[in-house]
Amino acid sequence: MNPLLNIENLRVAYPEKHGKFHWAVNNVSLKLQPGEKLGLVGESGCGKSTLGRAAMRLLPKSVQVEGSVTFGEKSVFGMNPSQLRKFRGEAVALVFQDPMTRLDPLMTIGDHCIETIEAHQPYLSKSQAEKKSIETLETVNIPASRWSQYPHEFSGGMRQRVAIALALLLDPKLIVADEPTTSLDVTIASQILQELTRLCQERQTSLLLISHDLAMVGEYCDSIAVMYGGEIVEKGEIKQILHHPQHEYTKSLFAAALHIQVVESTPPQIKPEKSEEIEEIKVAKTVKPILQIKDLVKHYTLESNFIEQLLFSGKSKLIKAVDEVNLDLYSGEILGLVGESGCGKSTLSRTILQLIKPTSGSVEFQGLDLTTLSHSALQPYRREMQMIFQDPLACLNPMMTVNQIIADPLFIHNLASTEEAKIQVEEMLEKVGLTPVAEYGNRYPSELSGGQQQRVAIARALITNPKLVICDEPVSMLDATIQTQVLELMLELKQELNLTYLFITHDLWVARFICDRIAVMNSGKIVEEGKTEELFNYPQHPYTQILLNAAPLLSSV
């Protein structure tokens, strides 16, 4: 059988200063058969995303590309603009890693769908296009009621689901999914991948799944290719590679993933003092929490169109993003907040920081109710409460270098001179693994991989030595090896600086690895809360049980 996608001796180089080139992809050959599901794994910056974009000719003209890519019997590099337009979308669909930068902020979700269908299937009427769009959106759990909303009104995970729906609209023969579930909780990720794999089976659709999530690749793919330093170092069937890895890098990658997914009731070796910490937390609970959330509510009102106003007598739709939440967080504790995308986790974090004002309720930080303070009165507390955002590219200034981005909070809060800031930034770059420092410090965000961007965001949040750090999916874009390193770094800094973390994540195994307690959020409410091991071993709420059952486990593949 002829392969659907055939990549031969592909080399891709990005231009650097003084006319030099760096080979991000070096002599890679891959074949993908019709209906095959291939997982491409490797650390951030290894060339995975570059390989996917090169195969679709989505790289800038300044990039040097050698080798060949054929789809069916046609050369992708030989296609004219008209053929390329048909090739992208109808033959091959790409699900990007970062949905916010791929969705037009001035277009509604419905407009995105209609535009896609009109561009490739103009013979469909508007009503047919709308019906097909709504059906596709519902397969990824986006209800028809959200049709007229804009991307900024969706959570990160919901935007990712929209991006996946747009890719599925045209029934492509090949789906190139670049970290498609990075922003999704385990239940929705499971549903999405089940839908993708079902399409592969029913329509002989091939899937190239680019991911750092080894458990997910192991569960949903037929074969796996491991990439390191721009090269494919190992390729084969899933079970063969998972149970008998040959290359040293593959072995280290799996070892790191299994280290995070520790399932014993005993805490991982990284935290030998964990039992002592829990005892300290028990003592700490006799004093006032560092953060106390009381009856916190944040509601949004959706504007209704003319027809909806007639049908519902002008009543507006109400979204209860945060609905009477009560939480206590004690000094030195790591509290995990887990739940599906759109359940209100990120809204809660932004309300705590007063980035958005609550509808009602209070947020007390060190005994002071932040909801009563003006913007200027809040400023001194900004340094003590920092946040690591979910989407690093959207929150990093594209016009600033890495050095400038990390140093910026020091200057905003008058914490260091120029020379002092330079030293502190270099030390922080070392800690988050962006070495050599001289090279990464002078780069811009666009010159970094997704995982490297996330590390910059982490470094910027920690540079002011805050007392409370709200971590909104801080390792969701990192491969298993770097995840372990960053989590260890966060634990070390917690001990050294007496930090307190509110750790928001959809990755249950990461939550189990790092958190002392976990609160489970669903539809704006906290439905269950308890010590990490107790919650994992004896979940009480049906929703918590669903979450745990949906989480892929590498050791069971």
XYZ file of C-alpha atoms in Angstrom:
557
model
C 0.000 0.000 0.000
C 1.315 3.432 -0.946
C 1.734 5.772 2.040
C -0.651 8.702 2.375
C 2.151 10.980 3.604
C 5.770 10.344 2.738
C 8.511 12.534 4.214
C 12.005 11.804 2.911
C 15.307 13.290 4.105
C 13.628 16.477 5.326
C 15.894 19.209 6.638
C 14.642 22.541 7.958
C 16.875 25.421 9.049
C 15.925 28.754 10.615
C 18.083 31.771 9.744
C 20.272 33.131 12.502
C 22.514 36.161 12.835
C 25.417 36.647 10.420
C 23.731 34.531 7.759
C 24.117 31.269 9.657
C 21.470 28.523 9.704
C 20.435 26.163 12.497
C 18.987 22.789 11.467
C 15.822 22.437 13.547
C 14.883 19.293 11.600
C 17.768 17.214 10.304
C 17.391 14.395 7.755
C 13.993 13.125 8.937
C 12.119 10.398 7.026
C 8.578 9.300 7.984
C 5.776 7.363 6.298
C 2.130 7.522 7.303
C -0.326 4.959 5.919
C -4.054 5.650 5.301
C -5.870 5.315 8.624
C -2.641 5.118 10.641
C -2.352 7.012 13.901
C 1.263 8.073 14.486
C 2.394 9.822 17.654
C 5.386 12.154 17.379
C 6.917 12.807 20.803
C 9.947 14.612 22.146
C 11.027 17.506 24.343
C 10.027 21.085 23.589
C 12.291 22.618 20.962
C 13.242 19.259 19.400
C 11.580 20.135 16.062
C 8.174 18.387 16.333
C 6.059 21.421 15.426
C 8.539 22.518 12.759
C 8.223 19.106 11.117
C 4.413 19.357 11.054
C 4.432 22.862 9.594
C 7.075 21.992 7.029
C 4.925 19.102 5.782
C 2.118 21.601 5.097
C 4.367 24.374 3.759
C 3.420 26.747 6.539
C 6.931 27.969 7.332
C 8.168 31.473 6.376
C 10.040 31.903 3.090
C 13.222 32.787 5.007
C 13.373 29.215 6.328
C 15.622 26.852 4.390
C 13.927 23.530 3.517
C 15.488 20.484 1.833
C 14.152 17.010 1.046
C 10.697 15.959 -0.164
C 7.139 15.660 1.146
C 4.541 13.825 -0.926
C 0.836 13.481 -0.171
C -0.631 10.572 -2.094
C 1.338 10.892 -5.304
C 1.626 14.696 -5.322
C 4.659 16.656 -4.196
C 3.650 19.186 -1.541
C 6.650 21.363 -2.328
C 5.613 21.445 -6.002
C 2.030 22.641 -5.427
C 0.920 26.050 -6.731
C -1.086 28.450 -4.473
C -4.442 27.125 -5.725
C -3.451 23.510 -5.093
C -2.043 24.413 -1.673
C -5.330 26.074 -0.677
C -7.228 22.905 -1.562
C -4.577 20.739 0.101
C -4.845 22.630 3.396
C -8.204 22.035 4.958
C -9.740 19.578 2.516
C -6.894 17.047 2.341
C -4.938 17.922 5.479
C -6.129 19.833 8.550
C -3.829 21.262 11.188
C -4.865 21.720 14.801
C -2.481 24.298 16.261
C -0.991 24.267 19.739
C -2.065 27.819 20.562
C -5.735 28.454 19.677
C -5.961 32.094 20.795
C -3.413 33.280 18.222
C -5.212 31.317 15.441
C -8.739 32.609 16.049
C -9.779 36.049 14.780
C -10.780 38.126 17.844
C -13.225 40.145 15.709
C -15.157 37.106 14.498
C -17.683 35.006 16.426
C -17.238 31.252 16.683
C -20.102 30.817 14.216
C -18.422 33.179 11.736
C -15.219 31.111 11.931
C -17.150 27.957 11.024
C -19.160 29.541 8.198
C -16.035 31.159 6.700
C -14.227 27.802 6.655
C -17.109 26.010 4.917
C -17.730 28.826 2.398
C -14.039 28.831 1.418
C -13.968 25.099 0.631
C -17.591 24.029 0.128
C -19.367 27.033 -1.465
C -22.107 24.775 -2.873
C -23.629 24.404 0.627
C -26.396 26.845 1.575
C -25.980 29.008 4.650
C -28.487 26.916 6.610
C -26.685 23.695 5.619
C -23.334 25.215 6.594
C -24.738 26.349 9.924
C -26.272 22.948 10.652
C -23.024 21.144 9.840
C -21.061 23.620 11.983
C -23.331 23.245 15.015
C -23.191 19.440 14.775
C -19.388 19.539 14.629
C -19.147 21.978 17.541
C -21.403 19.745 19.622
C -19.052 16.778 19.038
C -16.424 18.760 20.957
C -18.895 19.861 23.666
C -19.460 23.437 22.460
C -23.229 24.055 22.737
C -25.177 25.940 20.068
C -25.864 28.699 22.619
C -22.201 29.801 22.315
C -22.488 30.278 18.514
C -22.537 34.096 18.657
C -19.712 34.517 21.159
C -16.160 35.677 20.488
C -12.908 33.801 21.281
C -12.078 35.974 24.315
C -15.346 34.861 25.939
C -14.132 31.230 26.020
C -11.679 29.525 28.348
C -8.361 28.282 26.941
C -9.665 24.733 26.762
C -12.883 25.766 25.039
C -10.926 27.747 22.423
C -8.897 24.606 21.765
C -12.109 22.648 21.242
C -13.254 25.262 18.707
C -9.932 24.875 16.855
C -10.416 21.101 16.730
C -13.985 21.524 15.454
C -12.728 23.801 12.642
C -10.247 21.102 11.635
C -12.962 18.423 11.570
C -15.437 20.493 9.536
C -14.117 19.484 6.112
C -13.558 15.749 6.767
C -9.832 15.797 5.853
C -7.833 12.673 4.936
C -5.041 13.593 7.346
C -5.185 15.513 10.606
C -1.927 16.979 11.891
C -2.673 17.679 15.555
C 0.023 19.765 17.255
C -0.545 19.358 21.017
C -4.356 19.319 20.457
C -5.263 18.605 24.071
C -2.738 20.823 25.862
C -5.488 23.076 27.253
C -8.107 20.366 27.782
C -9.099 18.477 30.897
C -8.888 14.685 30.872
C -12.585 14.073 30.207
C -12.782 16.392 27.186
C -9.344 15.275 25.934
C -10.564 11.697 26.079
C -13.745 12.595 24.166
C -11.802 14.558 21.527
C -9.266 11.808 20.925
C -11.953 9.155 20.845
C -13.699 11.262 18.189
C -10.463 11.699 16.218
C -9.637 8.002 16.362
C -13.211 7.094 15.417
C -12.866 9.287 12.324
C -9.614 7.566 11.470
C -11.283 4.160 11.606
C -14.506 5.076 9.795
C -13.049 7.261 7.039
C -9.515 5.892 6.813
C -8.333 9.263 8.085
C -4.713 9.361 9.172
C -3.583 11.145 12.322
C -0.188 12.659 13.062
C -0.408 13.442 16.766
C 2.379 15.747 17.922
C 2.511 15.642 21.706
C 4.629 15.507 24.842
C 1.943 13.435 26.612
C 3.290 9.905 26.363
C 0.297 8.310 28.091
C -2.095 9.910 25.611
C -0.005 8.832 22.619
C 0.263 5.337 24.065
C -3.505 5.060 24.444
C -4.656 6.471 21.104
C -1.892 5.859 18.537
C -0.803 2.750 16.609
C 2.848 3.718 16.310
C 5.245 6.231 17.817
C 8.251 8.221 16.609
C 10.598 9.766 19.166
C 12.323 12.998 18.148
C 15.427 14.446 19.743
C 17.665 17.273 18.539
C 15.864 17.526 15.206
C 16.226 13.818 14.400
C 14.021 10.724 14.711
C 15.940 8.544 17.156
C 13.414 5.711 17.452
C 10.231 4.579 15.678
C 7.980 1.546 15.940
C 4.732 0.108 17.252
C 3.448 1.585 20.513
C 3.819 -1.480 22.735
C 7.240 -2.307 21.352
C 8.630 1.180 22.051
C 6.898 1.637 25.424
C 7.959 -1.713 26.850
C 11.323 -2.126 25.100
C 12.808 1.314 24.312
C 16.239 1.135 22.714
C 17.530 4.709 22.588
C 18.812 6.334 25.798
C 16.683 9.448 25.258
C 13.517 7.352 24.862
C 14.322 5.548 28.108
C 14.843 8.849 29.973
C 11.619 10.301 28.522
C 9.533 7.353 29.722
C 11.284 7.299 33.091
C 10.395 10.979 33.648
C 6.750 10.405 32.672
C 6.428 7.410 34.997
C 8.084 9.424 37.782
C 5.243 11.984 37.604
C 2.573 9.275 37.319
C 3.639 7.627 40.574
C 0.685 5.600 41.805
C 1.908 4.324 45.164
C 0.285 5.735 48.260
C 3.761 6.808 49.427
C 4.718 10.286 48.151
C 7.421 10.442 45.409
C 11.076 10.551 46.443
C 11.372 14.151 45.306
C 9.522 15.166 48.494
C 10.950 13.104 51.376
C 9.785 15.827 53.743
C 6.160 15.749 52.530
C 4.766 14.088 55.665
C 6.544 16.730 57.741
C 5.029 19.435 55.533
C 1.533 18.056 56.093
C 2.101 18.122 59.855
C 3.265 21.729 59.518
C 0.112 22.532 57.553
C -2.031 21.006 60.333
C -0.319 23.297 62.816
C -0.684 26.242 60.426
C -4.430 25.702 60.278
C -4.722 26.895 63.839
C -3.879 30.356 62.489
C -5.578 32.435 59.809
C -5.110 31.293 56.175
C -2.899 33.370 53.890
C -5.784 33.329 51.390
C -9.435 32.999 52.361
C -12.196 32.963 49.743
C -15.723 33.417 51.068
C -18.915 32.922 49.028
C -17.171 34.164 45.884
C -19.445 34.683 42.878
C -18.663 35.813 39.330
C -21.531 35.831 36.845
C -21.480 36.900 33.203
C -24.494 38.024 31.210
C -24.678 37.029 27.538
C -26.226 39.512 25.177
C -29.199 38.009 23.339
C -30.056 38.673 19.716
C -33.400 40.052 18.495
C -35.028 36.618 17.977
C -33.950 35.408 21.428
C -35.330 38.566 23.012
C -38.716 37.887 21.402
C -38.752 34.220 22.417
C -37.538 34.712 25.987
C -39.197 38.085 26.722
C -35.918 39.952 26.758
C -34.319 37.763 29.451
C -30.533 37.622 29.252
C -28.563 34.390 29.566
C -26.500 34.070 32.729
C -23.207 32.170 32.914
C -22.263 31.273 36.484
C -18.489 31.072 35.990
C -17.813 31.073 39.754
C -20.749 30.147 41.963
C -20.411 30.609 45.745
C -16.891 29.240 46.114
C -15.304 28.892 49.559
C -11.601 27.993 49.860
C -8.850 28.377 52.431
C -5.165 28.343 51.482
C -2.492 28.180 54.182
C 1.067 29.486 54.109
C 3.511 26.970 52.645
C 0.742 24.811 51.171
C 0.182 23.658 47.597
C -3.528 23.507 46.848
C -4.510 21.938 43.525
C -7.590 23.131 41.644
C -8.748 20.644 39.009
C -11.745 20.420 36.701
C -12.787 20.458 33.066
C -12.151 23.419 30.774
C -14.827 26.072 31.151
C -15.666 25.062 34.737
C -14.425 28.394 36.136
C -10.855 27.612 37.302
C -9.160 30.459 35.418
C -11.992 32.897 36.205
C -11.570 32.074 39.895
C -7.817 32.737 39.723
C -8.278 36.089 38.001
C -10.948 37.074 40.516
C -8.587 36.243 43.383
C -5.996 38.593 41.874
C -8.696 41.218 41.222
C -7.872 41.200 37.518
C -11.646 40.891 37.207
C -14.045 42.088 39.882
C -16.353 39.532 41.533
C -20.144 39.813 41.441
C -20.189 39.216 45.212
C -18.188 37.574 47.982
C -14.756 38.353 49.415
C -11.088 37.503 48.812
C -8.916 37.978 51.908
C -5.141 37.980 51.427
C -3.186 38.045 54.699
C -6.373 39.161 56.466
C -7.186 42.037 54.068
C -10.255 41.915 51.785
C -8.877 42.750 48.331
C -12.336 43.318 46.853
C -12.657 46.563 48.871
C -9.404 48.093 47.550
C -9.028 50.571 44.695
C -6.657 49.904 41.805
C -3.916 52.071 43.320
C -4.343 50.514 46.764
C -3.950 47.045 45.226
C -0.583 47.885 43.654
C 1.621 47.020 46.691
C 0.019 43.558 46.853
C 0.697 42.794 43.170
C 4.315 41.946 43.927
C 3.307 39.446 46.634
C 0.750 37.704 44.402
C 2.048 36.551 41.032
C 0.491 34.407 38.342
C 1.820 31.955 35.774
C -0.665 32.117 32.927
C -1.917 29.211 30.850
C -0.983 30.661 27.437
C 2.596 32.015 27.529
C 2.718 33.435 23.992
C -0.396 35.555 24.593
C 1.061 37.097 27.770
C 4.664 37.702 26.631
C 5.435 41.009 24.912
C 6.566 40.094 21.371
C 8.658 43.276 21.155
C 10.758 42.485 24.247
C 13.642 40.060 24.620
C 13.573 37.291 27.220
C 15.944 39.296 29.451
C 13.662 42.339 29.284
C 10.500 40.299 29.937
C 11.876 38.646 33.077
C 13.472 41.855 34.396
C 10.333 43.950 33.839
C 8.614 43.092 37.189
C 11.787 44.069 39.066
C 11.684 47.543 37.531
C 7.896 47.910 37.938
C 8.188 47.274 41.685
C 11.566 49.069 42.090
C 13.239 45.917 43.389
C 16.599 46.111 41.615
C 19.005 48.338 39.720
C 19.898 47.532 36.123
C 23.015 45.606 37.141
C 21.250 43.749 39.945
C 18.385 42.842 37.615
C 20.834 41.457 35.045
C 22.357 39.107 37.634
C 18.971 37.985 38.964
C 17.627 37.339 35.459
C 20.661 35.217 34.564
C 20.216 33.158 37.743
C 16.510 32.645 37.000
C 17.207 31.573 33.407
C 19.605 28.962 34.770
C 16.972 27.706 37.216
C 14.262 27.252 34.577
C 16.643 25.479 32.191
C 17.047 28.144 29.485
C 20.753 27.695 28.866
C 23.092 28.942 27.523
C 21.808 32.104 29.191
C 23.559 34.466 26.776
C 21.772 32.850 23.828
C 18.223 32.587 25.251
C 18.274 35.931 27.051
C 18.550 37.852 23.786
C 15.822 35.925 21.958
C 12.264 37.095 21.391
C 9.188 34.977 22.312
C 8.553 34.109 18.638
C 12.008 32.506 18.496
C 11.176 30.045 21.276
C 9.235 26.798 21.293
C 5.978 26.580 23.273
C 7.695 24.903 26.205
C 10.479 27.480 26.256
C 7.914 30.284 26.264
C 6.264 28.654 29.268
C 9.571 28.596 31.128
C 10.024 32.315 30.475
C 6.544 32.931 31.925
C 7.460 30.911 35.031
C 10.728 32.804 35.463
C 8.947 36.161 35.185
C 6.397 35.176 37.859
C 9.047 34.004 40.342
C 11.562 36.841 39.869
C 9.881 39.061 42.517
C 9.937 36.317 45.194
C 6.159 36.442 45.787
C 4.376 34.911 48.792
C 1.494 33.516 46.751
C 1.828 32.132 43.221
C -1.260 31.200 41.264
C -0.193 28.661 38.661
C -2.675 28.362 35.794
C -1.572 25.212 33.894
C 2.156 26.089 34.340
C 3.534 22.840 32.865
C 0.773 21.957 30.410
C 2.960 22.708 27.366
C 6.102 20.971 28.617
C 7.343 17.481 27.822
C 7.685 14.927 30.614
C 11.402 15.546 31.203
C 11.042 19.327 31.478
C 7.796 18.953 33.458
C 9.695 17.024 36.114
C 12.494 19.597 36.177
C 10.095 22.541 36.476
C 7.979 20.858 39.155
C 11.132 20.055 41.130
C 12.241 23.678 40.711
C 8.889 24.926 42.003
C 9.129 22.607 45.015
C 12.694 23.749 45.744
C 11.692 27.414 45.512
C 8.691 26.747 47.732
C 11.006 25.383 50.443
C 13.638 28.056 49.974
C 11.299 31.072 49.806
C 8.322 29.739 51.805
C 6.040 30.107 48.800
C 2.384 29.177 48.678
C 0.913 27.799 45.463
C -2.609 27.634 44.116
C -1.934 25.085 41.382
C -4.575 24.998 38.627
C -4.314 22.041 36.276
C -6.307 19.559 34.226
C -3.497 16.987 34.526
C -4.477 14.849 37.504
C -1.107 13.095 37.681
C 0.731 16.427 37.887
C -1.709 17.502 40.619
C -1.063 14.285 42.539
C 2.677 14.714 42.141
C 2.935 18.241 43.531
C -0.176 19.097 45.598
C -0.856 18.673 49.323
C -4.613 19.096 48.898
C -6.906 19.121 45.860
C -10.200 20.910 45.237
C -12.355 19.652 42.362
C -14.361 22.273 40.462
C -17.380 21.643 38.256
C -19.797 24.205 36.752
C -18.473 27.028 38.912
C -18.691 25.122 42.219
C -16.221 23.212 44.397
C -17.761 19.728 44.486
C -15.051 17.940 46.496
C -11.994 18.873 48.511
C -9.474 16.827 50.439
C -5.921 15.579 50.902
C -4.382 14.451 47.646
C -3.954 10.746 48.406
C -7.383 10.457 50.019
C -9.072 12.087 47.022
C -7.271 9.820 44.546
C -7.829 6.633 46.493
C -11.345 7.336 47.799
C -13.102 9.866 45.523
C -16.598 10.644 46.835
C -18.248 12.836 44.205
C -19.368 11.175 40.912
C -17.638 13.936 38.877
C -14.310 13.284 40.634
C -14.678 9.583 39.831
C -15.304 10.396 36.156
C -12.180 12.593 36.045
C -9.971 9.898 37.567
C -11.324 7.173 35.276
C -10.651 9.318 32.169
C -7.010 10.109 33.046
C -4.607 8.114 30.804
C -1.971 6.151 32.710
C 1.293 5.331 30.957
C 2.042 2.256 33.058
C -1.251 0.645 31.977
C -0.643 1.060 28.226
